[in-house]
Coordinates of C-alpha atoms and ligand atoms in Angstrom, one line a residue:
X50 CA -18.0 -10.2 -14.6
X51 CA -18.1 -6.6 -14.2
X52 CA -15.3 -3.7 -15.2
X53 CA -17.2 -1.4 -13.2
X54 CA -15.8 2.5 -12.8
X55 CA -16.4 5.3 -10.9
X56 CA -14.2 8.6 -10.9
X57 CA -14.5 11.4 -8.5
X58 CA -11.5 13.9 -9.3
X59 CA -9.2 13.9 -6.7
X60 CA -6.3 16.4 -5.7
X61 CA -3.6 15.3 -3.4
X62 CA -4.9 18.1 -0.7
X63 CA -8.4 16.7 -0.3
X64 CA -7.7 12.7 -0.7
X65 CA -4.4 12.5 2.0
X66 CA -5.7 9.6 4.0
X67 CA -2.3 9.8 6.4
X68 CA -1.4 12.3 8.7
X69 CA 2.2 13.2 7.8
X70 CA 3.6 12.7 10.9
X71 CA 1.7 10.0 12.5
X72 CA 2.8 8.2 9.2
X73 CA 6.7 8.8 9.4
X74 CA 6.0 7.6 13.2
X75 CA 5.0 4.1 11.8
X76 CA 7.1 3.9 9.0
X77 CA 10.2 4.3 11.5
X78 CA 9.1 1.7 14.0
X79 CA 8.4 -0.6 11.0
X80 CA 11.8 0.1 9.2
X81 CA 13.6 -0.9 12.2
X82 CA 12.0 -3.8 12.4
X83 CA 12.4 -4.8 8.8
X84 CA 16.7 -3.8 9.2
X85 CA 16.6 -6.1 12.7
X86 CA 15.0 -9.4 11.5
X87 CA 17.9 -9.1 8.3
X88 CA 20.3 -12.4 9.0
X89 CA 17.8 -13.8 12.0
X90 CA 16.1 -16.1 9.4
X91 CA 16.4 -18.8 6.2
X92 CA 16.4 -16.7 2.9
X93 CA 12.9 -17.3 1.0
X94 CA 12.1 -19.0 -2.1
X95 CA 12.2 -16.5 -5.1
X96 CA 9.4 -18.6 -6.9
X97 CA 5.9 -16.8 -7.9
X98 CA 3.0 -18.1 -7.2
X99 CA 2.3 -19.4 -10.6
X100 CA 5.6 -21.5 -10.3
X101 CA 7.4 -18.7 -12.7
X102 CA 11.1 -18.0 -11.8
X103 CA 11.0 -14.3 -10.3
X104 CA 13.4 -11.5 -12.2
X105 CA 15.1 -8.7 -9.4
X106 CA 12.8 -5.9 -9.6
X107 CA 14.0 -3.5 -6.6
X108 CA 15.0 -3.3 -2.8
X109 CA 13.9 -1.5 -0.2
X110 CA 15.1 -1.4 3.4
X111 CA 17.3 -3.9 2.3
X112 CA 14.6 -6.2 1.4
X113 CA 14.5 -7.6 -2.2
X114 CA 11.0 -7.6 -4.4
X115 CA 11.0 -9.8 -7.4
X116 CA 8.9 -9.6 -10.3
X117 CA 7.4 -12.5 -12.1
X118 CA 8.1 -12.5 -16.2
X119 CA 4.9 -14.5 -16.5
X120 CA 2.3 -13.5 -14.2
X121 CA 3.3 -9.6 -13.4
X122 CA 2.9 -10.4 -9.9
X123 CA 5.5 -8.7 -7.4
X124 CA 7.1 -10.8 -4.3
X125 CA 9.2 -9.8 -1.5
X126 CA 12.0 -12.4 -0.7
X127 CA 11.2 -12.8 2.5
X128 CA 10.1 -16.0 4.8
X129 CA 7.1 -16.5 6.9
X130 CA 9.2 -16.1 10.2
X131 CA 10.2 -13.0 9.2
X132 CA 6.9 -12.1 8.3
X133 CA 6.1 -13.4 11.7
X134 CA 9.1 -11.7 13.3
X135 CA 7.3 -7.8 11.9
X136 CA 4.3 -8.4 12.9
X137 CA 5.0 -9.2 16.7
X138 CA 6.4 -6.1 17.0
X139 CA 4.4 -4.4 19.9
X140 CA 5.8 -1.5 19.6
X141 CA 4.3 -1.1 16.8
X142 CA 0.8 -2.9 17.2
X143 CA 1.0 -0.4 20.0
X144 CA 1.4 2.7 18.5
X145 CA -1.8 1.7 15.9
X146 CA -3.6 0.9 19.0
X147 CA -2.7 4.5 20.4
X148 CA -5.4 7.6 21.0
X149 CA -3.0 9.5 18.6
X150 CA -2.9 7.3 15.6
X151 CA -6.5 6.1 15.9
X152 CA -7.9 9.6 15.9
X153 CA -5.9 10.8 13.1
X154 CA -6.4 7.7 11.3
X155 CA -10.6 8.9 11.4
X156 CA -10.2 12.3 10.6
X157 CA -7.8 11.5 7.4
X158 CA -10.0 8.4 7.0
X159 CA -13.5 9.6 7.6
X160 CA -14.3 10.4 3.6
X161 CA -12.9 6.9 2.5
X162 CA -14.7 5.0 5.2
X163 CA -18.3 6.4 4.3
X164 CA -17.3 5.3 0.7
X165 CA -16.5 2.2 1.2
X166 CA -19.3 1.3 3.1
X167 CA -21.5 3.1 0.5
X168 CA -20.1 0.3 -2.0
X169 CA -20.8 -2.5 0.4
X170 CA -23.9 -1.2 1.2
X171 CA -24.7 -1.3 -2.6
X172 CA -22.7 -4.3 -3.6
X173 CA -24.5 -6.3 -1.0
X174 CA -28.1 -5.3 -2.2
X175 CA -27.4 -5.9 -5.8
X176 CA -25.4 -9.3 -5.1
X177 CA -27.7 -10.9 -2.6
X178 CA -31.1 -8.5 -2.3
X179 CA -30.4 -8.2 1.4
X180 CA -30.5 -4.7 2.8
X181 CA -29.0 -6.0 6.5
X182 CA -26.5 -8.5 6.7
X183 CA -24.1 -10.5 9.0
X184 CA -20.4 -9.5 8.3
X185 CA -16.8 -10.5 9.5
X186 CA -14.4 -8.0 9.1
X187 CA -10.7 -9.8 8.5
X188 CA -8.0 -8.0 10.1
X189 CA -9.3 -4.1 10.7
X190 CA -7.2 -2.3 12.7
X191 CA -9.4 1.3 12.8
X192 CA -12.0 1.3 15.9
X193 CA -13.4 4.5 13.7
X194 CA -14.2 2.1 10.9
X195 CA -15.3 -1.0 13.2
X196 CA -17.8 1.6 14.9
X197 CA -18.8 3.1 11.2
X198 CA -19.5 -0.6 10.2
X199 CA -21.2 -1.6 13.2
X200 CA -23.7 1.1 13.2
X201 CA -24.2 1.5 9.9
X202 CA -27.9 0.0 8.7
X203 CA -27.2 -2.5 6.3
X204 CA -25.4 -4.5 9.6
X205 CA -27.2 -7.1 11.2
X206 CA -24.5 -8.4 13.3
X207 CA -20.7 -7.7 13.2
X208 CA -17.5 -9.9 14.1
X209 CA -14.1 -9.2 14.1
X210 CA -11.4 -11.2 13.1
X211 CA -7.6 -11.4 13.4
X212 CA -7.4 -7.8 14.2
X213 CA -4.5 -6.5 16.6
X214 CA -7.4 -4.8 18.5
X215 CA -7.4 -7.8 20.1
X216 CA -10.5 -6.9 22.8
X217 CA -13.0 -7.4 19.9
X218 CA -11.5 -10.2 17.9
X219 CA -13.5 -13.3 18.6
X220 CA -12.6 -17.0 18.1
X221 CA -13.7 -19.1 15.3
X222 CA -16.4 -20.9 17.7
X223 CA -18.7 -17.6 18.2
X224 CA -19.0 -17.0 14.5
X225 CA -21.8 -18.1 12.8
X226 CA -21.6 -18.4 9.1
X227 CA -22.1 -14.7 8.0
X228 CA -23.3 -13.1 5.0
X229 CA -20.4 -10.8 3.3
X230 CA -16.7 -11.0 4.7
X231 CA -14.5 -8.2 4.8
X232 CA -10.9 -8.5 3.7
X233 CA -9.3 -5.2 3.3
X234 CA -6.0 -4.6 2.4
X235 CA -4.7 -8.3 4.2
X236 CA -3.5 -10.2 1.3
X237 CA -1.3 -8.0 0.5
X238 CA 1.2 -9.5 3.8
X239 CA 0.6 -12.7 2.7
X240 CA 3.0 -15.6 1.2
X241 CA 0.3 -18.2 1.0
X242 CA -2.5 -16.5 -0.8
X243 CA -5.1 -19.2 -2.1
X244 CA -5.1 -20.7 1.1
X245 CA -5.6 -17.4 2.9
X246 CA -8.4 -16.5 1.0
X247 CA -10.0 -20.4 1.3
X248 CA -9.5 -20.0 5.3
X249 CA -11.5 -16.1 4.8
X250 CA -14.2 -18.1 3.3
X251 CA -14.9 -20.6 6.1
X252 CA -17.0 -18.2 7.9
X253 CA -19.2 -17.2 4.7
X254 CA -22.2 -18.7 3.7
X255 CA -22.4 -20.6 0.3
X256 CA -23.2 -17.6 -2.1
X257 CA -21.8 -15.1 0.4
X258 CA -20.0 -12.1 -0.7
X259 CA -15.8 -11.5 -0.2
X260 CA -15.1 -8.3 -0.2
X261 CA -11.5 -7.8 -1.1
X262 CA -9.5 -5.0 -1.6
X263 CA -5.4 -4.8 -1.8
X264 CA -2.3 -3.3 -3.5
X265 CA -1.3 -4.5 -6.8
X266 CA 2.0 -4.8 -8.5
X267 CA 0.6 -3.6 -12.1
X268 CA -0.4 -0.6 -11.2
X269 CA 1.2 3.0 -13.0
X270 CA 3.0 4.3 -9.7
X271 CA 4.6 1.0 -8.3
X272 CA 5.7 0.1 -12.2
X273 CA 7.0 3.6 -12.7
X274 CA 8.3 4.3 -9.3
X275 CA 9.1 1.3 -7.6
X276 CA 11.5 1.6 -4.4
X277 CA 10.1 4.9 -4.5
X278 CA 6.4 4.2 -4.9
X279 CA 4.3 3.8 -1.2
X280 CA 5.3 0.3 -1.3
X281 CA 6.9 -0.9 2.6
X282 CA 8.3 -4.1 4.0
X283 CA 6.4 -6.2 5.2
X284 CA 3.4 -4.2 4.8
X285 CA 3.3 -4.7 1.2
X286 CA 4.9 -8.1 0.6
X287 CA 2.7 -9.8 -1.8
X288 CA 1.8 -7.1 -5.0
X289 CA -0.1 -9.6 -7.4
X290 CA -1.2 -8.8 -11.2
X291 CA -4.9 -8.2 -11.6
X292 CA -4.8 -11.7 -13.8
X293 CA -2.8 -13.7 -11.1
X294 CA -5.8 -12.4 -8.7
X295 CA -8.4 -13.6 -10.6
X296 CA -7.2 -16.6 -10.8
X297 CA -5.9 -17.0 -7.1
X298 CA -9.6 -16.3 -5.8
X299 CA -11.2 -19.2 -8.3
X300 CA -8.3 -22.2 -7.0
X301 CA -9.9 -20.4 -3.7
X302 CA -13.5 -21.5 -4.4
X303 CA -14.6 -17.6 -5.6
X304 CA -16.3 -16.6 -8.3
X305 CA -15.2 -13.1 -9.1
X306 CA -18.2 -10.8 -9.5
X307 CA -16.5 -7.5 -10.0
X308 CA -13.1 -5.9 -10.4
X309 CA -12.5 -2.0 -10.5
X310 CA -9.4 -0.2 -9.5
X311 CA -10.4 3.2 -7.9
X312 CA -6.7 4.6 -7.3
X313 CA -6.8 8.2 -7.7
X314 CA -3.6 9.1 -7.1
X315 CA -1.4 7.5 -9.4
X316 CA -0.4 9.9 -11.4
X317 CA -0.2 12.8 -8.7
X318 CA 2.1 10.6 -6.8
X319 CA 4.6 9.9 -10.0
X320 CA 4.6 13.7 -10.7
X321 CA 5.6 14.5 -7.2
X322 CA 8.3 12.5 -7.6
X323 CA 9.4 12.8 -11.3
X324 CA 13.0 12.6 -10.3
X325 CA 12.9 9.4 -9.2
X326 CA 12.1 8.0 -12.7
X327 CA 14.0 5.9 -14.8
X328 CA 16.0 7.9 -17.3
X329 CA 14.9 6.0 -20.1
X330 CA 11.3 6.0 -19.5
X331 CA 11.2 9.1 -21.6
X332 CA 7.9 9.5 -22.3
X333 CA 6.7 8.9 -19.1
X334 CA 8.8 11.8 -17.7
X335 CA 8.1 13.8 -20.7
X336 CA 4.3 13.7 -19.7
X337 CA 4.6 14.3 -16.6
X338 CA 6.8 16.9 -17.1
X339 CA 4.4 18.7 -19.2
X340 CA 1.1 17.5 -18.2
X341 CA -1.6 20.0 -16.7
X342 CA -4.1 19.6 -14.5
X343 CA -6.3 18.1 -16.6
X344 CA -4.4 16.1 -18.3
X345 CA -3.2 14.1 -15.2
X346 CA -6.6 13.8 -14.4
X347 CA -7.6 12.7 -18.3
X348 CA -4.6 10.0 -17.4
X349 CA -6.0 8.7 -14.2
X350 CA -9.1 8.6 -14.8
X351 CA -8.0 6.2 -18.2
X352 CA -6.1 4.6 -15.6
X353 CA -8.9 3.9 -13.7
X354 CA -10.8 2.6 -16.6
X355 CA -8.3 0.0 -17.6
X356 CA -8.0 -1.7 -14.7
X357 CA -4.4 -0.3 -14.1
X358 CA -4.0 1.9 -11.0
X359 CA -2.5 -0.1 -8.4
X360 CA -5.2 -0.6 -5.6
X361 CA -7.6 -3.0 -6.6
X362 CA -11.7 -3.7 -5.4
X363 CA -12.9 -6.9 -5.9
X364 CA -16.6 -8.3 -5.2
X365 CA -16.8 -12.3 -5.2
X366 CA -19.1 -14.8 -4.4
X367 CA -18.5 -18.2 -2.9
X368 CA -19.3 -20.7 -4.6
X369 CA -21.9 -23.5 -3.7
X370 CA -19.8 -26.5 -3.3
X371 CA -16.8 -25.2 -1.7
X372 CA -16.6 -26.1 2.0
Ligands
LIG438 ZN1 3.8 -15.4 -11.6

């Protein structure tokens, strides 16, 4: 398996990929909806994945995360219904849907988009020596990225899947068994993860690629900052360790290909908001109290290399004999 790294320095100005107040727009409609579906449902079970007892790590909009001692991964203890409950809020699949947020969404976006489709373009040519393939794209809810994809040359054919754009999604019948599957930034609502990623792999041809990208709960900002790191019920309700993903994607009939974590913001993110550290994570505080520009950047970028910035890439194959 490959480590593989790439760092581009980065400075808060020219890697926002949120308009500010598009942003707080969303993170209002979805705060309300997190405080209303308190008390409507069954508490959760506080178990990891791994069947590890969780530890309390923090709450946020009166939602407890829990952190597992043995597998690093972070939970929300919250239920499916209420997972349910968020996600059929139209007023806010609306406002994602609306002119405003899809056009600031490509000009904060457009950078990252060509970048990522520069590493699937690559990924896919290296992995399976095809320079046009079919794809299905999981859950995308950007028609800026949907129209980048579809017209971009390395696609032969393009479905979309689960997406609240609900005009292009198609049904499982129209889609033939494709090439690569995109599934960005998904697992990260999920509660039942392996099976999840099993179901993303129905529509992908044995060998196919699963491209997978999502937050992690080992990264240097969430672990430093937690409540006050970019982490939102029940956007982020699933935050697993870069192990427990590894090993989630072979019980799902994967074999992992590559793993890098690009996060370039890290440490930029824990400086803005040194108060909010621990008191007795002195050193932390100390560097960031005292750390130049190139020193944060030095840090990120060993960050980067060690696999311990908190968004994670992943490239894996499917295997032959998984159904
Ligand atoms: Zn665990």
């Amino acid at each position: 398996m490959l480590r593989s790294f790439d760092f581009i320095e980065y400075s808060k100005e020219n890697s926002s990929i949120q308009d500010k107040s598009s942003f707080n727009q969303e993170l209002m409609i979805a705060e309300k909806q997190v405080r209303n579906s308190k008390g409507h449902f069954a508490s959760a079970e506080s178990k990891c994945i791994c069947g590890s007892k969780m530890n309390y790590f923090f709450s946020k909009w009166g939602i407890t995360y829990n952190r597992c001692p043995s597998c690093g991964s972070i939970i929300a203890d919250v239920s499916k219904e209420e997972i349910s409950y968020f996600k059929s809020c139209k007023e806010l699949t609306d406002f994602r849907a609306s002119n405003f947020y899809q056009e600031s969404a490509c000009e904060k976006r457009d950078l990252s988009w060509e970048e990522l489709i520069d590493w699937l373009r690559f990924r896919t040519y290296r992995y399976l020596g095809e320079k046009s393939v079919s794809i299905v794209d999981y859950g995308n809810r950007y028609y800026g990225l949907i129209n980048k994809l579809k017209n971009s040359s390395f696609c032969k054919h393009y479905n979309l899947k689960a997406s609240i754009l609900n005009e292009n999604s198609v049904s499982d019948s129209n889609i033939s068994q494709s090439d690569i599957v995109l599934y960005l930034n998904i697992l990260q609502q999920s509660l039942t993860p392996v099976e999840d990623l099993r179901n993303a792999g129905i529509c992908l041809k044995p060998n196919g690629l699963l491209f997978f990208s999502t937050r992690i709960g080992t990264g240097f900002d969430v672990l430093t900052l937690r409540e006050h790191s970019k982490i939102f019920p029940f956007e982020h309700v699933f935050l697993p360790s870069i192990q427990a993903l590894e090993i989630m994607l072979q019980q799902a009939g994967y074999k992992v290909l590559e793993v890098s974590t690009p996060g370039r913001l890290d440490a930029i993110y824990v400086k803005d908001q040194m108060e909010q550290i621990c008191s007795e994570e002195y050193f932390i505080k100390y560097l960031m109290e005292y750390a130049d520009n190139d020193i944060l950047q030095e840090f990120q970028r060993f960050l980067q290399r060690s696999n311990m910035s908190s968004y994670v890439q992943i490239v894996a194959q499917k295997m032959e004999d998984t159904k």
